[in-house]
Short mmCIF file of C-alpha atoms in Angstrom, two decimals:
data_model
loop_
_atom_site.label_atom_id
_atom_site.label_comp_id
_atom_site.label_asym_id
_atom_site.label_seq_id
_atom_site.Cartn_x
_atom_site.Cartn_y
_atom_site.Cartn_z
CA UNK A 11 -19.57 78.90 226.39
CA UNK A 12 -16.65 78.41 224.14
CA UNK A 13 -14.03 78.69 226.60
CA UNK A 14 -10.93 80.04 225.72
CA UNK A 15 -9.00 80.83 228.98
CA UNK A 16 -10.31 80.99 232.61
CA UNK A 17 -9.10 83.21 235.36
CA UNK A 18 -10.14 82.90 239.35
CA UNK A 19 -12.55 85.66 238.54
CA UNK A 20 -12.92 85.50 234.79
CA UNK A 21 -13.84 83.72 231.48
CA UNK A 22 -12.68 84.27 228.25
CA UNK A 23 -14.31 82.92 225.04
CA UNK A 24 -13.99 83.79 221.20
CA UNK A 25 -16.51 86.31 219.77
CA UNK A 26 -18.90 84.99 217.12
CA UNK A 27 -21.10 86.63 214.19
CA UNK A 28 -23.63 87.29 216.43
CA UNK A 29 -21.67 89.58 219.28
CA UNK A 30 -21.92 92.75 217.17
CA UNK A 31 -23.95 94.62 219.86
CA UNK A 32 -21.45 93.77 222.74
CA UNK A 33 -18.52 95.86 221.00
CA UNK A 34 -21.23 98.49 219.75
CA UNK A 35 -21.97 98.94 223.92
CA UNK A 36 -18.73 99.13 224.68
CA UNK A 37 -17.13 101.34 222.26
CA UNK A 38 -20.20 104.08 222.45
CA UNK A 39 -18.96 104.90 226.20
CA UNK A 40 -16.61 108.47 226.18
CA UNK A 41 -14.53 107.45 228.71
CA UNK A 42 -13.76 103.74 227.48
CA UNK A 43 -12.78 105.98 224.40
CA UNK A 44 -11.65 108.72 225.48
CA UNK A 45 -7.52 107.52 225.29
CA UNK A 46 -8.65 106.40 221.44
CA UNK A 47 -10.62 109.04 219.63
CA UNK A 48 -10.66 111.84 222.16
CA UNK A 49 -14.54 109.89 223.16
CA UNK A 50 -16.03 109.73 220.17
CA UNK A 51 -17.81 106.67 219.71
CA UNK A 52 -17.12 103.76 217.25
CA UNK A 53 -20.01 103.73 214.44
CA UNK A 54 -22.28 100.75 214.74
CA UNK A 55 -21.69 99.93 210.83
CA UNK A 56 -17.81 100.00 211.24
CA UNK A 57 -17.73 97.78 213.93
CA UNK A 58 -20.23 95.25 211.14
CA UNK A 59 -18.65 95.48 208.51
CA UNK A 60 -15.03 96.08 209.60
CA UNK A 61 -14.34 94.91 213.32
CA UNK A 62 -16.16 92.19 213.59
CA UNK A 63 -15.19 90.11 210.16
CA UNK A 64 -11.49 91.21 211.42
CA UNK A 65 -11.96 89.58 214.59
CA UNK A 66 -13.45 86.29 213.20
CA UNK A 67 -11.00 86.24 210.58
CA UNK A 68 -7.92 86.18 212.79
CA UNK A 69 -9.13 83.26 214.64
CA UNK A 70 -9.13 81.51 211.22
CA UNK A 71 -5.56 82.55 210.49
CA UNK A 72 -3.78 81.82 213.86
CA UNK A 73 -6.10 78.66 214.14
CA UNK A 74 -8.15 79.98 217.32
CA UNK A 75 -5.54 80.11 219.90
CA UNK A 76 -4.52 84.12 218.71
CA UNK A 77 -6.86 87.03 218.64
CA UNK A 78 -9.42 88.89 220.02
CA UNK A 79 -11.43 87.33 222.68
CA UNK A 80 -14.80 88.15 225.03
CA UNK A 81 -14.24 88.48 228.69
CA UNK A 82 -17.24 87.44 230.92
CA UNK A 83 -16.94 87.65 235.08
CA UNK A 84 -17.29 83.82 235.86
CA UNK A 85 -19.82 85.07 238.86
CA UNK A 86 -22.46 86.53 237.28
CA UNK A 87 -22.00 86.25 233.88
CA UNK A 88 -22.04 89.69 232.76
CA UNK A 89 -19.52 91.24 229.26
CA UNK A 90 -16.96 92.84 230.66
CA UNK A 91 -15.12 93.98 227.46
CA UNK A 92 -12.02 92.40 225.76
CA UNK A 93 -8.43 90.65 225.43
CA UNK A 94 -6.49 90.26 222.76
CA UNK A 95 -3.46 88.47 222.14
CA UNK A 96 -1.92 88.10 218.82
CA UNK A 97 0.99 88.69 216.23
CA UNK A 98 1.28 91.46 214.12
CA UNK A 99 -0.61 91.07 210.68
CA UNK A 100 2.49 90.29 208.67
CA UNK A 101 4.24 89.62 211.97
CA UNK A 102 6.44 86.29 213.24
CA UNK A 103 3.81 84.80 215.72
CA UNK A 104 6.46 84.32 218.21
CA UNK A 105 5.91 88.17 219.01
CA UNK A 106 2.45 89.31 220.24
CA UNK A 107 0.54 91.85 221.32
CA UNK A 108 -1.19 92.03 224.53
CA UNK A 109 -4.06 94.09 224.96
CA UNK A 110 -7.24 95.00 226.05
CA UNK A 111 -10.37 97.23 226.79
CA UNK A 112 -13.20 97.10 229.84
CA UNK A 113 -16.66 98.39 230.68
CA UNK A 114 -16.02 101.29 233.15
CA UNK A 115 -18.13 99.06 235.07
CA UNK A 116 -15.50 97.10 235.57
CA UNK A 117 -12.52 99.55 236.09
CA UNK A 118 -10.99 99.11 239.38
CA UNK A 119 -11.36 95.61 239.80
CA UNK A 120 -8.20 94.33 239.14
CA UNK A 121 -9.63 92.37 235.98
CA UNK A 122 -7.19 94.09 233.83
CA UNK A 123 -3.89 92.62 235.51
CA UNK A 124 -5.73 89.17 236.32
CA UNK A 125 -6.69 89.11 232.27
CA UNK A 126 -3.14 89.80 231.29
CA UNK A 127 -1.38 88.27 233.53
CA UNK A 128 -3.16 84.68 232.53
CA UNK A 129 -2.88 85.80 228.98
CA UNK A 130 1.13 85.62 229.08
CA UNK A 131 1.07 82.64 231.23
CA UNK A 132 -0.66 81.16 228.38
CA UNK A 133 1.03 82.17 225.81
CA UNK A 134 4.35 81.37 227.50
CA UNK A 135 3.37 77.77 227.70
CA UNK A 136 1.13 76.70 225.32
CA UNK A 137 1.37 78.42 222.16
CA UNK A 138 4.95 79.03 221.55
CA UNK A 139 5.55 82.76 222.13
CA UNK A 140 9.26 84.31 222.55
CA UNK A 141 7.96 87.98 223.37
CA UNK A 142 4.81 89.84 224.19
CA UNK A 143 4.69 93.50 223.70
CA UNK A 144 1.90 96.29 224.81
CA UNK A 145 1.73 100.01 223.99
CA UNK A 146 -0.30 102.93 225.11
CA UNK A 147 -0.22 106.50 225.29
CA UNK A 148 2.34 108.33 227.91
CA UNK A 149 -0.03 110.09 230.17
CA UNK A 150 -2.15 106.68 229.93
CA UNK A 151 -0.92 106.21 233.89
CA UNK A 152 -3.51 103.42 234.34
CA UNK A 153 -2.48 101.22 230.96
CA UNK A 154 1.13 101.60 232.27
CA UNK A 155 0.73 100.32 235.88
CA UNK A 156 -0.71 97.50 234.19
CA UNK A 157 1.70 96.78 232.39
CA UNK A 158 4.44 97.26 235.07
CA UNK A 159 2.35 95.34 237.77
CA UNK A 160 2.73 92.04 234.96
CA UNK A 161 6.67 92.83 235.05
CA UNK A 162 6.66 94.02 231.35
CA UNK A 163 9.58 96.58 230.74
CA UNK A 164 9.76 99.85 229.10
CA UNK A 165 11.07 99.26 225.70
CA UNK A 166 10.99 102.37 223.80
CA UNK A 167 8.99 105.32 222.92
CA UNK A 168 6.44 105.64 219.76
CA UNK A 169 5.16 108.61 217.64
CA UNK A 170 1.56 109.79 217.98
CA UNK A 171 -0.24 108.75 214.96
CA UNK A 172 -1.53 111.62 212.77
CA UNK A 173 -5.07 110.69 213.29
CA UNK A 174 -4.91 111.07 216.64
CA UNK A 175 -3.53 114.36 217.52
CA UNK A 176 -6.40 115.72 218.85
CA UNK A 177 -6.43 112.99 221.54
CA UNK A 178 -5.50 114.40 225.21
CA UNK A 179 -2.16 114.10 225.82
CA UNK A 180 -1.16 112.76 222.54
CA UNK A 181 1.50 115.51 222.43
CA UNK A 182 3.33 113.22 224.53
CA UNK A 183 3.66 110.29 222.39
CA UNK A 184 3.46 106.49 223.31
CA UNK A 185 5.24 104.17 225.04
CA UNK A 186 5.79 100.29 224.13
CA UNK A 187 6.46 97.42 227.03
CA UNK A 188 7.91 94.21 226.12
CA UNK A 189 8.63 91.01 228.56
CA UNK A 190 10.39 87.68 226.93
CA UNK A 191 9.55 84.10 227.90
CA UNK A 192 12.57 83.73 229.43
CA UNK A 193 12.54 86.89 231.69
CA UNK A 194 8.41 85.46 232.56
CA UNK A 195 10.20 82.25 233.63
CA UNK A 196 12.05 83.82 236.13
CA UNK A 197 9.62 85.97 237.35
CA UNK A 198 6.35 84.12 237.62
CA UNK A 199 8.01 80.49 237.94
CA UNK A 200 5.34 78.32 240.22
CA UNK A 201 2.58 80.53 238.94
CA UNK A 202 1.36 79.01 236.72
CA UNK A 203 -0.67 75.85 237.75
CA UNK A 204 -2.19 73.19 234.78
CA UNK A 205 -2.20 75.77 232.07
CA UNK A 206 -4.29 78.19 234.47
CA UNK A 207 -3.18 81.27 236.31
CA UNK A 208 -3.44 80.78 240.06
CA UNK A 209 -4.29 84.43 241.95
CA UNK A 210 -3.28 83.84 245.29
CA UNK A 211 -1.26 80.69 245.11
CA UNK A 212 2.11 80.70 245.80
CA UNK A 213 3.12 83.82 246.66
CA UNK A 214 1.38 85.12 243.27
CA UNK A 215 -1.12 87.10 244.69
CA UNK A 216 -1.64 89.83 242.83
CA UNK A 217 -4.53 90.32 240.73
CA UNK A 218 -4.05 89.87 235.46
CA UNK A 219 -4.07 93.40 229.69
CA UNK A 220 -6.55 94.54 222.51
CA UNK A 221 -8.61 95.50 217.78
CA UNK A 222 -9.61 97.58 215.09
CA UNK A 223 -10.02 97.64 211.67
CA UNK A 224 -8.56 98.53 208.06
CA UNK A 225 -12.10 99.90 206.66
CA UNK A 226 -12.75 103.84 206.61
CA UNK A 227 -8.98 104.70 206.40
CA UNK A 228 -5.72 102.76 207.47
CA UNK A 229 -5.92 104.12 210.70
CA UNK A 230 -9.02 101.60 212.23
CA UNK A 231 -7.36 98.27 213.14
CA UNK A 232 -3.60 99.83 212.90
CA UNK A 233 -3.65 102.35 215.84
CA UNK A 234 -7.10 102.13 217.42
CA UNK A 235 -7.08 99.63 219.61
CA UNK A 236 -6.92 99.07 223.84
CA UNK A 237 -3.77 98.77 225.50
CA UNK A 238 -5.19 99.86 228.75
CA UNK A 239 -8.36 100.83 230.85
CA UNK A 240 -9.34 102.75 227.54
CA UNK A 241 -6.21 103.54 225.86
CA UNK A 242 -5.07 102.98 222.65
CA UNK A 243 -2.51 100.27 221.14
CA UNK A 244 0.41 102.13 219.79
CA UNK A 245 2.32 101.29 216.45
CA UNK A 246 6.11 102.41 215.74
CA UNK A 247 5.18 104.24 212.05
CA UNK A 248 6.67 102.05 209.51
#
């Protein structure tokens, strides 16, 4: 495996032309969808022609270390879903997005905050970030403890995209999270152990949070992606 990143529990590696099926799986499940198109699943061909050649062409802009990356549990072996960490399109890449999306399989497991939490860790101190930033929907209470349980901050409140009005709770809008290096320094200072994310060490013991596509409409790749356990990544309409 192409390692990425590695976790206590987890692996993280870059997808390749050949992972179509694993984001097919995981976007057909209603619930993993259900904070993104109301459940509807993702259509095989977009995720061919649109999703995938997205993801592989990020990693050739940003050089490999930004993007969209496969999570595997280190015991076991088995696809868990997906981080991503990367600038906007057009975006300064000292501002990132963190995000991601998991089998139900493994909801509950505390993958999520172990994920994210290594993900800013990294970011922090090897590729030059200034500020990470997530977004999900309001009632999204599970994206949002995330979020809070990395020490991210409430930043500000986003529109629902038009697209996704019919999306339960969208009525309520988003919200977007932001944490700076500098406010990461402070709070996870001795965390962070030879590039890797300790769980456990140090006091640190809690256990660490991705996209779409610009084919059939604007909307895939701008506002339909994970920022939670299956919630959406939020955009402030330009």
């Amino acid at each position: 495996m192409d390692t990425y990143l590695e976790t206590e529990r987890l692996a993280l590696r870059r997808f390749t032309a050949d992972d179509a099926d694993l984001l097919i799986e995981l976007d057909s499940d209603p619930a993993v969808m259900r904070y993104l198109t109301g459940g509807n699943p993702t259509a095989p061909e977009v995720v061919r022609e649109c999703y995938l050649p997205r993801i592989l062409a990020g990693y050739e802009k940003w050089g490999g270390d930004l993007g969209l990356f496969a999570a595997y549990e280190k015991d076991g072996g088995a696809f868990i879903g997906w981080f991503h960490l990367h600038p906007e399109p057009e975006g300064p890449l000292d501002e990132a997005e963190l995000g991601y999306r998991l089998r139900q399989a493994a909801w509950g497991k505390g993958y999520a905050t172990e994920g994210s939490r290594a993900l800013l860790g990294k970011a922090f101190t090897e590729l030059g970030v200034r500020m990470v930033w997530a977004a999900t929907m309001s009632v999204n209470h599970g994206s949002r403890n995330i979020m809070e349980k990395i020490e991210m901050t409430l930043a500000d409140t986003v529109p629902t995209p038009s697209d996704m009005e019919m999306v339960e709770g969208s009525e309520h809008g988003g919200v977007r999270y932001e944490i700076t290096k500098e406010q990461w320094k402070q709070q996870w200072r001795g965390c962070w152990h030879s590039g890797r994310y300790a769980l456990g060490r140090q006091g640190c013991g809690h256990v660490v949070i991705p996209t779409g596509c610009a084919g059939r409409g604007r909307r895939l790749g701008r506002v339909r992606a994970a920022a939670g356990l299956a919630g959406p990544r939020w955009r402030p309409r330009s």
